[in-house]
Short mmCIF file of C-alpha atoms in Angstrom, two decimals:
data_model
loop_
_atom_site.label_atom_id
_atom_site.label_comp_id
_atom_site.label_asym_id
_atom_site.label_seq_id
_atom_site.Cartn_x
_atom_site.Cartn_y
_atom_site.Cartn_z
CA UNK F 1 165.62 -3.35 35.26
CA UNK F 2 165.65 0.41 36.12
CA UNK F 3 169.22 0.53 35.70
CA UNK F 4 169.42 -1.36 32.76
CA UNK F 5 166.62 1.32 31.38
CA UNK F 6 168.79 4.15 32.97
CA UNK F 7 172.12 3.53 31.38
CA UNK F 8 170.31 2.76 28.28
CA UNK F 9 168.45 5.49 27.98
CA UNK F 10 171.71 7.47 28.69
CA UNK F 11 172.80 6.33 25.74
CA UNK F 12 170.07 7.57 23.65
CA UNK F 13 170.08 11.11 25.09
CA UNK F 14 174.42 11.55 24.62
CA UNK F 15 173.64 10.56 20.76
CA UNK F 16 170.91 13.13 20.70
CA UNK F 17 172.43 16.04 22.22
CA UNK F 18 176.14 15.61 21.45
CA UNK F 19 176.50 16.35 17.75
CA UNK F 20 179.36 14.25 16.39
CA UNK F 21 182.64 16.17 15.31
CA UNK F 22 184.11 16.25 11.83
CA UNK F 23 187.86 16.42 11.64
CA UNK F 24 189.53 17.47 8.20
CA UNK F 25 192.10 14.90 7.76
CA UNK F 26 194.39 16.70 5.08
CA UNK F 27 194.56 20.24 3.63
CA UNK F 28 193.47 21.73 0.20
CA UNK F 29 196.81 22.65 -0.58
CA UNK F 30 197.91 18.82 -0.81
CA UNK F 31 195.08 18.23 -3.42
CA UNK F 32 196.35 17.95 -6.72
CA UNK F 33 194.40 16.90 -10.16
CA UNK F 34 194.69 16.87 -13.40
CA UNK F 35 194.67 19.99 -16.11
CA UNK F 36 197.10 23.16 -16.58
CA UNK F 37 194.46 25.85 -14.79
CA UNK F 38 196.13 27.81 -12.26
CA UNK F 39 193.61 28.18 -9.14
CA UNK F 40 194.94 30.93 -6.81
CA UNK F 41 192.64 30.03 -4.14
CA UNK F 42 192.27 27.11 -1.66
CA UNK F 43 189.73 27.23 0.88
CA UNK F 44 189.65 23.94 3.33
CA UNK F 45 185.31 24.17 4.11
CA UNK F 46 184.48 23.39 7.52
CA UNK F 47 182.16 20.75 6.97
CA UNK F 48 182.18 17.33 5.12
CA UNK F 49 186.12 16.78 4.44
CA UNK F 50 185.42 19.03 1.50
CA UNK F 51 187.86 21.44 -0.64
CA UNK F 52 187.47 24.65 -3.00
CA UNK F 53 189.85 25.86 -5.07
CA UNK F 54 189.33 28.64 -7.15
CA UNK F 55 189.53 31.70 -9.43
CA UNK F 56 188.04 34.65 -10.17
CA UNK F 57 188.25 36.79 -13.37
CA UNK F 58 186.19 39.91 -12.07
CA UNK F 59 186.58 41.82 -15.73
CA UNK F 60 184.04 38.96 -17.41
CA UNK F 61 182.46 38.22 -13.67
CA UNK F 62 183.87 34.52 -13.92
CA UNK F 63 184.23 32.31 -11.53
CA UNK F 64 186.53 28.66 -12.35
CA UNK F 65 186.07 26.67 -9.21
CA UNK F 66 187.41 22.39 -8.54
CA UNK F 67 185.49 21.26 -5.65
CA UNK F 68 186.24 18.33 -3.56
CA UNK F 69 184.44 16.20 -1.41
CA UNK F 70 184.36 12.01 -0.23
CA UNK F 71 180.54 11.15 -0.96
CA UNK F 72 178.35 10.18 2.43
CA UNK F 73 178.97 6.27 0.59
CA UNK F 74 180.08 4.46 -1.81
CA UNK F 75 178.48 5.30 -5.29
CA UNK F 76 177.40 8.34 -3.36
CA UNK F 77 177.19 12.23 -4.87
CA UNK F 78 178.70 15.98 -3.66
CA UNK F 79 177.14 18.90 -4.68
CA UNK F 80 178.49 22.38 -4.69
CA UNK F 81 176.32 25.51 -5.44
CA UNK F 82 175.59 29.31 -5.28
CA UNK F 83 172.70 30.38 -3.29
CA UNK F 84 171.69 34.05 -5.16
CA UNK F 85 169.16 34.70 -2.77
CA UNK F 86 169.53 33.02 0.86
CA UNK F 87 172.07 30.83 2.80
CA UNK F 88 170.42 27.51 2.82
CA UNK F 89 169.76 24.94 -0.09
CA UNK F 90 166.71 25.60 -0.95
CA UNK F 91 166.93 28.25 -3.95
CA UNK F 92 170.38 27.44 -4.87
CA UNK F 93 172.08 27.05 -7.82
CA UNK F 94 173.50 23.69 -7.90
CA UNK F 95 176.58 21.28 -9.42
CA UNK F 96 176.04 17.73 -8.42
CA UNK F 97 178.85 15.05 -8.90
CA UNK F 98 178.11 11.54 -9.41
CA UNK F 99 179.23 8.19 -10.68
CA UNK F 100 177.24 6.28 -13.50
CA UNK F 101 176.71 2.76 -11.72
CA UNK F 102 177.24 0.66 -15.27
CA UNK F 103 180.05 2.57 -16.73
CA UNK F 104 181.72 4.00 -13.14
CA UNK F 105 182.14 7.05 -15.06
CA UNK F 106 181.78 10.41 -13.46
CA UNK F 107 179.65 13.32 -14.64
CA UNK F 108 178.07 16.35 -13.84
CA UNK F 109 174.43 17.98 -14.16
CA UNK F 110 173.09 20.87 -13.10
CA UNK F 111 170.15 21.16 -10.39
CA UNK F 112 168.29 24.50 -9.33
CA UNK F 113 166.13 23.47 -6.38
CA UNK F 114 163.52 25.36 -6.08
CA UNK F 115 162.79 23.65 -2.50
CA UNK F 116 163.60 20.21 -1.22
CA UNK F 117 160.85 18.72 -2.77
CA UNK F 118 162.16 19.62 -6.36
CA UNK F 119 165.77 17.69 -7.06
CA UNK F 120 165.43 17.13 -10.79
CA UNK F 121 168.12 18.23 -12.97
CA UNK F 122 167.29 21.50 -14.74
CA UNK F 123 168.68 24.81 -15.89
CA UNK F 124 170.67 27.02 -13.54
CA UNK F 125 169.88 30.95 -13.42
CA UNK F 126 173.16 31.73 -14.44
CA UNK F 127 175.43 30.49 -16.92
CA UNK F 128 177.66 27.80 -16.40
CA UNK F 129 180.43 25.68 -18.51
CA UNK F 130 183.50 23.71 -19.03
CA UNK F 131 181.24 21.10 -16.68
CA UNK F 132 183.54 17.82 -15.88
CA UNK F 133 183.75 15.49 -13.07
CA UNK F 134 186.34 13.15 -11.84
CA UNK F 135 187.36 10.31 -9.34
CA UNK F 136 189.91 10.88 -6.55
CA UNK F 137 191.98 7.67 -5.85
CA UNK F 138 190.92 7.55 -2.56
CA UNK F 139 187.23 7.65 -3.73
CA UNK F 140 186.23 11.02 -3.14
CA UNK F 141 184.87 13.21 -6.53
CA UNK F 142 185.85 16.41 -7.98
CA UNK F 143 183.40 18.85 -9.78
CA UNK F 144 185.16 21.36 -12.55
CA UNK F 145 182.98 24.35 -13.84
CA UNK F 146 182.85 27.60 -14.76
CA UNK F 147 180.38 30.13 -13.33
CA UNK F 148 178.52 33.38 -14.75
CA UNK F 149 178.09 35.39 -11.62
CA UNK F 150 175.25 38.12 -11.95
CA UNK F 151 176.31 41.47 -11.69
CA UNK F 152 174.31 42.11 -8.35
CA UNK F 153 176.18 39.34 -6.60
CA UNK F 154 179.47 40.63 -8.27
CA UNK F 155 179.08 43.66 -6.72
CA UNK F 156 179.10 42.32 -3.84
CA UNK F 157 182.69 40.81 -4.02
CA UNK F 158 180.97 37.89 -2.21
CA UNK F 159 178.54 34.61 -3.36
CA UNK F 160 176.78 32.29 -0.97
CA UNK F 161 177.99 29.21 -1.09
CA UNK F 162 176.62 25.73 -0.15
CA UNK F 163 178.11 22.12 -0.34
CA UNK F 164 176.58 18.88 0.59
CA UNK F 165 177.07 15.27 -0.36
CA UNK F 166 174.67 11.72 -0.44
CA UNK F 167 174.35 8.40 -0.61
CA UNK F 168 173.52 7.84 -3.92
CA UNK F 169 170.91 8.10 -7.15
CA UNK F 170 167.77 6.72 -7.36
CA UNK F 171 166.92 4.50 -10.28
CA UNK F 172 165.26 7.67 -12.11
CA UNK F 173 168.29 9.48 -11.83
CA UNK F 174 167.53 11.72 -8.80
CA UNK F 175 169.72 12.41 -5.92
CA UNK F 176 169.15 10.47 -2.62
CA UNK F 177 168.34 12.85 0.31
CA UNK F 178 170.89 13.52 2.36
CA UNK F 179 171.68 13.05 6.01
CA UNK F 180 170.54 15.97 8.33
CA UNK F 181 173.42 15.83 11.24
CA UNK F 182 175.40 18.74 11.93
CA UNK F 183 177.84 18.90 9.68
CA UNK F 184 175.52 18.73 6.80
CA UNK F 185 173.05 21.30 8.21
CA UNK F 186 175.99 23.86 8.69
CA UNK F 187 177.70 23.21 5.07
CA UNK F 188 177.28 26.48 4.06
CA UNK F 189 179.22 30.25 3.94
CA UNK F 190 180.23 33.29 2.42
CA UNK F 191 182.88 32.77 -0.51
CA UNK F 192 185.08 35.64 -1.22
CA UNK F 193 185.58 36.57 -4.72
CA UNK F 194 188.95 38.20 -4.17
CA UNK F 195 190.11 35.43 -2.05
CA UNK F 196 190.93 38.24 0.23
CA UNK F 197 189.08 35.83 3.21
CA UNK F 198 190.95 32.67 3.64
CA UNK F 199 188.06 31.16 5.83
CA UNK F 200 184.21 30.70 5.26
CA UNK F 201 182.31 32.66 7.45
CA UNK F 202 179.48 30.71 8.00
CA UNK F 203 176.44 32.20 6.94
CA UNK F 204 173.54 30.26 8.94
CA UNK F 205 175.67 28.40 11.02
CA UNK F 206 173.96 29.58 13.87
CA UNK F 207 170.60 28.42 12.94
CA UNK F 208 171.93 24.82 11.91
CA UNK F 209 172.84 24.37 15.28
CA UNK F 210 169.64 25.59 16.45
CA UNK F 211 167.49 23.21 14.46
CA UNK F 212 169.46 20.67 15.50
CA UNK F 213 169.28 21.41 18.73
CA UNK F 214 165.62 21.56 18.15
CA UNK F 215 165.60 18.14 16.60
CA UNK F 216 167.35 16.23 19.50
CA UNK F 217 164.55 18.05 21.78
CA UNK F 218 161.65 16.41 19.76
CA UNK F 219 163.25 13.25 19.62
CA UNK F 220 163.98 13.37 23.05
CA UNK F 221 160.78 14.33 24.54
CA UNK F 222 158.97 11.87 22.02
CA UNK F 223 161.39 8.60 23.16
CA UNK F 224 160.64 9.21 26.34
CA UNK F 225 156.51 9.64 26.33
CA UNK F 226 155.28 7.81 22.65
CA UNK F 227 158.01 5.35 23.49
CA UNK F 228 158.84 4.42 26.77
CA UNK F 229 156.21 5.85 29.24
CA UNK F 230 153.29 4.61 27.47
CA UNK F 231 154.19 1.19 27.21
CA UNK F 232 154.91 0.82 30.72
CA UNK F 233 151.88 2.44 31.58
CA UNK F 234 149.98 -0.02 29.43
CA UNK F 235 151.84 -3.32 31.35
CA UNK F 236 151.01 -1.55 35.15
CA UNK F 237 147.46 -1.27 33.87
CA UNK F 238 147.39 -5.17 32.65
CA UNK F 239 149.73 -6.80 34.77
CA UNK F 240 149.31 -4.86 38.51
CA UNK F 241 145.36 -4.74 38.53
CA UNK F 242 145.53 -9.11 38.73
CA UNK F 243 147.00 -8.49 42.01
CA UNK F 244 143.97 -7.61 44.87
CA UNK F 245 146.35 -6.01 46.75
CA UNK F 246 147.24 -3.26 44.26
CA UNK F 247 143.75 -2.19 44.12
CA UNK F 248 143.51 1.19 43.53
CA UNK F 249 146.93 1.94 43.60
CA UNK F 250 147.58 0.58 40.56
CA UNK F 251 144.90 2.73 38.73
CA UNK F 252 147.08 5.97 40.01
CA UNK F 253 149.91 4.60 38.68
CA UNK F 254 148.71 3.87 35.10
CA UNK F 255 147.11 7.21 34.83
CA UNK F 256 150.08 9.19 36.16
CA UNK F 257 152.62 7.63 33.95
CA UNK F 258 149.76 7.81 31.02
CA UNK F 259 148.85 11.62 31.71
CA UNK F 260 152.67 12.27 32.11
CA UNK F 261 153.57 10.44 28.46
CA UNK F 262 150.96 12.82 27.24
CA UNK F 263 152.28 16.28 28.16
CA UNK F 264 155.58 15.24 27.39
CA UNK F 265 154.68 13.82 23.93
CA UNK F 266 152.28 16.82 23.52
CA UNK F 267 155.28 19.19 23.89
CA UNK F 268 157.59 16.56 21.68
CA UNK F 269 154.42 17.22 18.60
CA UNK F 270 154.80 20.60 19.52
CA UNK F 271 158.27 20.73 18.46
CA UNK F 272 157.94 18.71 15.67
CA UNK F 273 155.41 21.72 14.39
CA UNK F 274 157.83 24.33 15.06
CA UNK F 275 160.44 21.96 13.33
CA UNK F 276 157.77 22.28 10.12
CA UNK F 277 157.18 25.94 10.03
CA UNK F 278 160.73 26.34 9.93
CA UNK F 279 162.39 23.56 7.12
CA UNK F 280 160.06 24.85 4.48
CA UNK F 281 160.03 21.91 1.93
CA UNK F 282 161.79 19.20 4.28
CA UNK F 283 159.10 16.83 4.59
CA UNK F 284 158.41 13.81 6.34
CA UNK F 285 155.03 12.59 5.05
CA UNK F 286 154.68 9.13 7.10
CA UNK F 287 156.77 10.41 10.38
CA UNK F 288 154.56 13.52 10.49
CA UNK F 289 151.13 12.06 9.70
CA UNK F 290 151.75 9.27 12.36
CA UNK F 291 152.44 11.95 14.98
CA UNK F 292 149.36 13.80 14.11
CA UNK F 293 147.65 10.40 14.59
CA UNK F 294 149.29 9.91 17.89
CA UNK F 295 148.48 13.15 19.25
CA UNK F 296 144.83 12.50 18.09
CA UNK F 297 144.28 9.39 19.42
CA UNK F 298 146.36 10.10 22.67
CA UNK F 299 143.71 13.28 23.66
CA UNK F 300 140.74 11.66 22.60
CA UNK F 301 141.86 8.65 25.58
CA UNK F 302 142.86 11.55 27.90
CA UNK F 303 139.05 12.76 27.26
CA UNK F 304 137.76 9.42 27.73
CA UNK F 305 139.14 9.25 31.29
CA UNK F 306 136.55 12.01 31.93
CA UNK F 307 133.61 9.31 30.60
CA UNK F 308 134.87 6.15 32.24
CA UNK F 309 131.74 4.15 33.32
CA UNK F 310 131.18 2.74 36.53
CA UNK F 311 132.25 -1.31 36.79
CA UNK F 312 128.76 -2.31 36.64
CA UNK F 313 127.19 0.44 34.06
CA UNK F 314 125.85 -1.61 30.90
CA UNK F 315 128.33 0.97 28.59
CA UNK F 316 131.34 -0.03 30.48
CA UNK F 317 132.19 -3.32 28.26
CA UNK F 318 131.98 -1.51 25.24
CA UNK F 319 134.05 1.66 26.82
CA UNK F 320 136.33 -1.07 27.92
CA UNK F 321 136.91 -2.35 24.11
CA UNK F 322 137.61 1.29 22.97
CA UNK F 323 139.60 1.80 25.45
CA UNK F 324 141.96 -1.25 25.28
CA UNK F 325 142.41 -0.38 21.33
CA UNK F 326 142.66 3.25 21.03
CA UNK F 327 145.30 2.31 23.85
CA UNK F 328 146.81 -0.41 22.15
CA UNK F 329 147.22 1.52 18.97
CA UNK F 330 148.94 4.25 20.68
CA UNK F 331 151.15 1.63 21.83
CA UNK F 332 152.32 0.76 18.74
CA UNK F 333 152.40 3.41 16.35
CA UNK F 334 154.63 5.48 19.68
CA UNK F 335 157.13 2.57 18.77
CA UNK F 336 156.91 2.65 14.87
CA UNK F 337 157.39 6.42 15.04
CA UNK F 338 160.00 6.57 17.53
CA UNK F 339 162.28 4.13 15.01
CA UNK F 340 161.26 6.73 12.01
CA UNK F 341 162.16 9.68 14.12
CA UNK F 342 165.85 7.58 14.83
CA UNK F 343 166.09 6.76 11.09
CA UNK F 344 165.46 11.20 10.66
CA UNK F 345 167.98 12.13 13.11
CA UNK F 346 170.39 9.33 12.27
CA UNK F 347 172.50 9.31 15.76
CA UNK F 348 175.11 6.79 16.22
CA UNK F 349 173.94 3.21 15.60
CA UNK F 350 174.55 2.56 19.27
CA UNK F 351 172.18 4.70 20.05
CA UNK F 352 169.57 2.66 18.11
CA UNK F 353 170.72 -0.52 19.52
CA UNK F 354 170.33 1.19 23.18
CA UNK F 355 166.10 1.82 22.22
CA UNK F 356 165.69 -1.60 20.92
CA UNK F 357 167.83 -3.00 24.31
CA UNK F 358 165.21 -1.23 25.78
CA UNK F 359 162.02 -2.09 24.01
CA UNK F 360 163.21 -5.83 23.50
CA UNK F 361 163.59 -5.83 27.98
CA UNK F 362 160.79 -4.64 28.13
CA UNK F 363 159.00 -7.16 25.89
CA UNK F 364 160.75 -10.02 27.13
CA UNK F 365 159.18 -8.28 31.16
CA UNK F 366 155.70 -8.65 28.99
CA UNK F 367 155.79 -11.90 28.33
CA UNK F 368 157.13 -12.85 32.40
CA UNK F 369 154.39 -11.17 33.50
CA UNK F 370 151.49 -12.43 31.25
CA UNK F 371 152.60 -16.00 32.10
CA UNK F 372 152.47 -15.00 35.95
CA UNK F 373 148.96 -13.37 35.01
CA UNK F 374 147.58 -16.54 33.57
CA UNK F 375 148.95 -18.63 36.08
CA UNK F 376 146.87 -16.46 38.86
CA UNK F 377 143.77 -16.26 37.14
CA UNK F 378 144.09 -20.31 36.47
CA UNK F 379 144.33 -20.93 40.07
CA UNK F 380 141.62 -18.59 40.90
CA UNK F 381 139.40 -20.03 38.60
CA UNK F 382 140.33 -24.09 39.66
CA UNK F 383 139.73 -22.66 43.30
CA UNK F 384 136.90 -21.00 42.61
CA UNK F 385 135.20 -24.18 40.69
CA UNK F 386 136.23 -26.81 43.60
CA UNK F 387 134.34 -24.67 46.66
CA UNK F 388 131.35 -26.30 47.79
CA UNK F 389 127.89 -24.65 46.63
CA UNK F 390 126.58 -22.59 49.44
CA UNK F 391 123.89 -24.52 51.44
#
């Protein structure tokens, strides 16, 4: 069993902490489409298989750009968009690509998001025109537009830039979130004007890595304490206590692997609050509010510990009962959010299958040992019932 756990868990921690590579398979200067416009500039972006080419007119301050990008799947959208303010998404000035799913024709709207929280089409800052959208063969979209760069960012010679793509539209028309790995955290750079730079310096690059970095902590340290180490505290406290033998040791045991899955989940929520206070308006309502829950529950049992009752006190059956289900719901919402917190980070699906490997072995152990458990306190009872009554 422990090396079954081992290599699985293994497998969780490489998908955490290795962030998956992105090769461009072709270049931007083998991207042809359709119209007469002359684009002087082709930039292959580091991130997301995605191409700009582009010109710049700096006497009216215009900008005529042809992005290109595959969507994350099928029916999917890409965005492209000027950030006037920052580096990251929220604030830009966005172009979003996307296919109607009756007609299969491709348009373009316009999206200023004010912070992740706010995708609804709208009005950009700046003027834009000459909007149009069309479908590679290969299935990948193309936005066409013409920009009004302000005369501040003009000035400049240089515009932040930010690209992304998703799964899809939701029935009301807005864009499906998209995923958070590497490559879309770090979609992002400095776009020259002149087309003097032939690459994008990366403009936040550094601090993509570090929130993911960040991420793949939290999930790591909450796997192991919410998900693993609490369970298996919970089957040495009901399944090593039936044997007389075990007595105390198995009451160390339970509350060292308990008080350990506590400080390491208590520094996996404290993550998960730095995390917070530094994706303002990235939001996950249920993942969040179930951690909060966690780490409530989890230090009112460590608390408890400090009340336990003697074995014969009158109070102890009823500390008993809150024990066993402020325990038991730990149990279970450790699991639920565990899966959410997979679902966030969205590793390799191997890495999934690895956690429920491990969760379904150590079910199936459950079950083992709770027949073996009823089994013992059968025969105790049947022995128990056929000795004589003392004279």
């Amino acid at each position: 069993m422990s090396s079954f756990l081992g290599i699985s868990l293994s497998f969780i921690f490489s998908a955490l902490l290795i962030s998956p590579a992105v090769s461009q398979s072709s270049s931007c200067s083998s991207q042809t489409f359709s119209g007469v416009k002359f684009y002087p500039h082709c930039l292959n972006l580091p991130n997301l298989k995605a191409f700009l080419h582009y010109s710049y007119d700096a006497a009216n301050t215009t900008l005529a750009v042809v992005f290109s990008a595959p969507p994350s799947k099928p029916g999917g959208w890409i965005a492209w968009a000027i950030n006037p303010k920052s580096t990251g998404m929220a604030g830009s000035q966005a172009l979003v690509a996307s296919k109607d799913s009756k007609t299969g024709a491709a348009s373009v709207t316009t999206l200023s998001i004010i912070s992740y929280n706010s995708l609804v089409p709208g009005k950009l800052s700046f003027e834009v025109w000459d909007l149009k959208a069309e479908e590679e063969a290969a299935g990948a979209l193309r936005i066409f537009a013409k920009v009004k760069i302000p005369a501040d960012l003009a000035a400049n010679g240089k515009v932040n830039q930010v690209w992304q793509v998703g799964p899809g539209m939701s029935p009301n028309g807005r864009i499906q979130p998209h995923d958070f790995s590497t490559p879309n955290l770090n979609a992002m750079g400095s776009l020259d004007l002149t087309g003097a730079t032939t690459s994008v310096p990366v403009s936040g690059g550094g601090d993509g890595n570090s929130r993911v970095h960040k991420r793949n902590i939290h999930g790591i340290l909450n796997t192991v304490s919410w998900g693993i180490l609490f369970p298996i505290g919970a089957m040495i406290a009901r399944y090593m206590r039936i044997f007389e033998s075990a007595d105390p040791a198995w009451f160390y045991l339970h509350v060292s692997c308990q008080f350990s899955a506590y400080v390491i989940g208590v520094a996996g929520w404290a993550t998960g609050l730095k995390l917070g206070s530094e994706s303002n308006g990235i939001q996950y309502n249920s993942h969040r509010n179930i951690g909060i829950a966690l780490f409530s529950l989890a230090t009112l049992q460590m608390f408890a510990m400090l009340l336990r009752p003697r074995k014969d006190h009158k109070f102890r059956f009823f500390w008993n009962i809150y024990h066993h289900g402020v325990g038991y719901s730990i149990l279970i919402l450790g699991i639920i959010n565990v899966f959410k917190g997979l679902s966030i980070l969205n590793p390799e699906h191997t890495y999934k299958t690895a956690y429920i490997a491990v969760i379904v072995t150590l079910g199936g152990i459950t079950l083992l040992l709770e027949a073996v458990t009823w089994v013992i306190v059968i025969k105790r009872k049947s022995a128990s019932s056929n000795k004589p009554p003392k004279a």
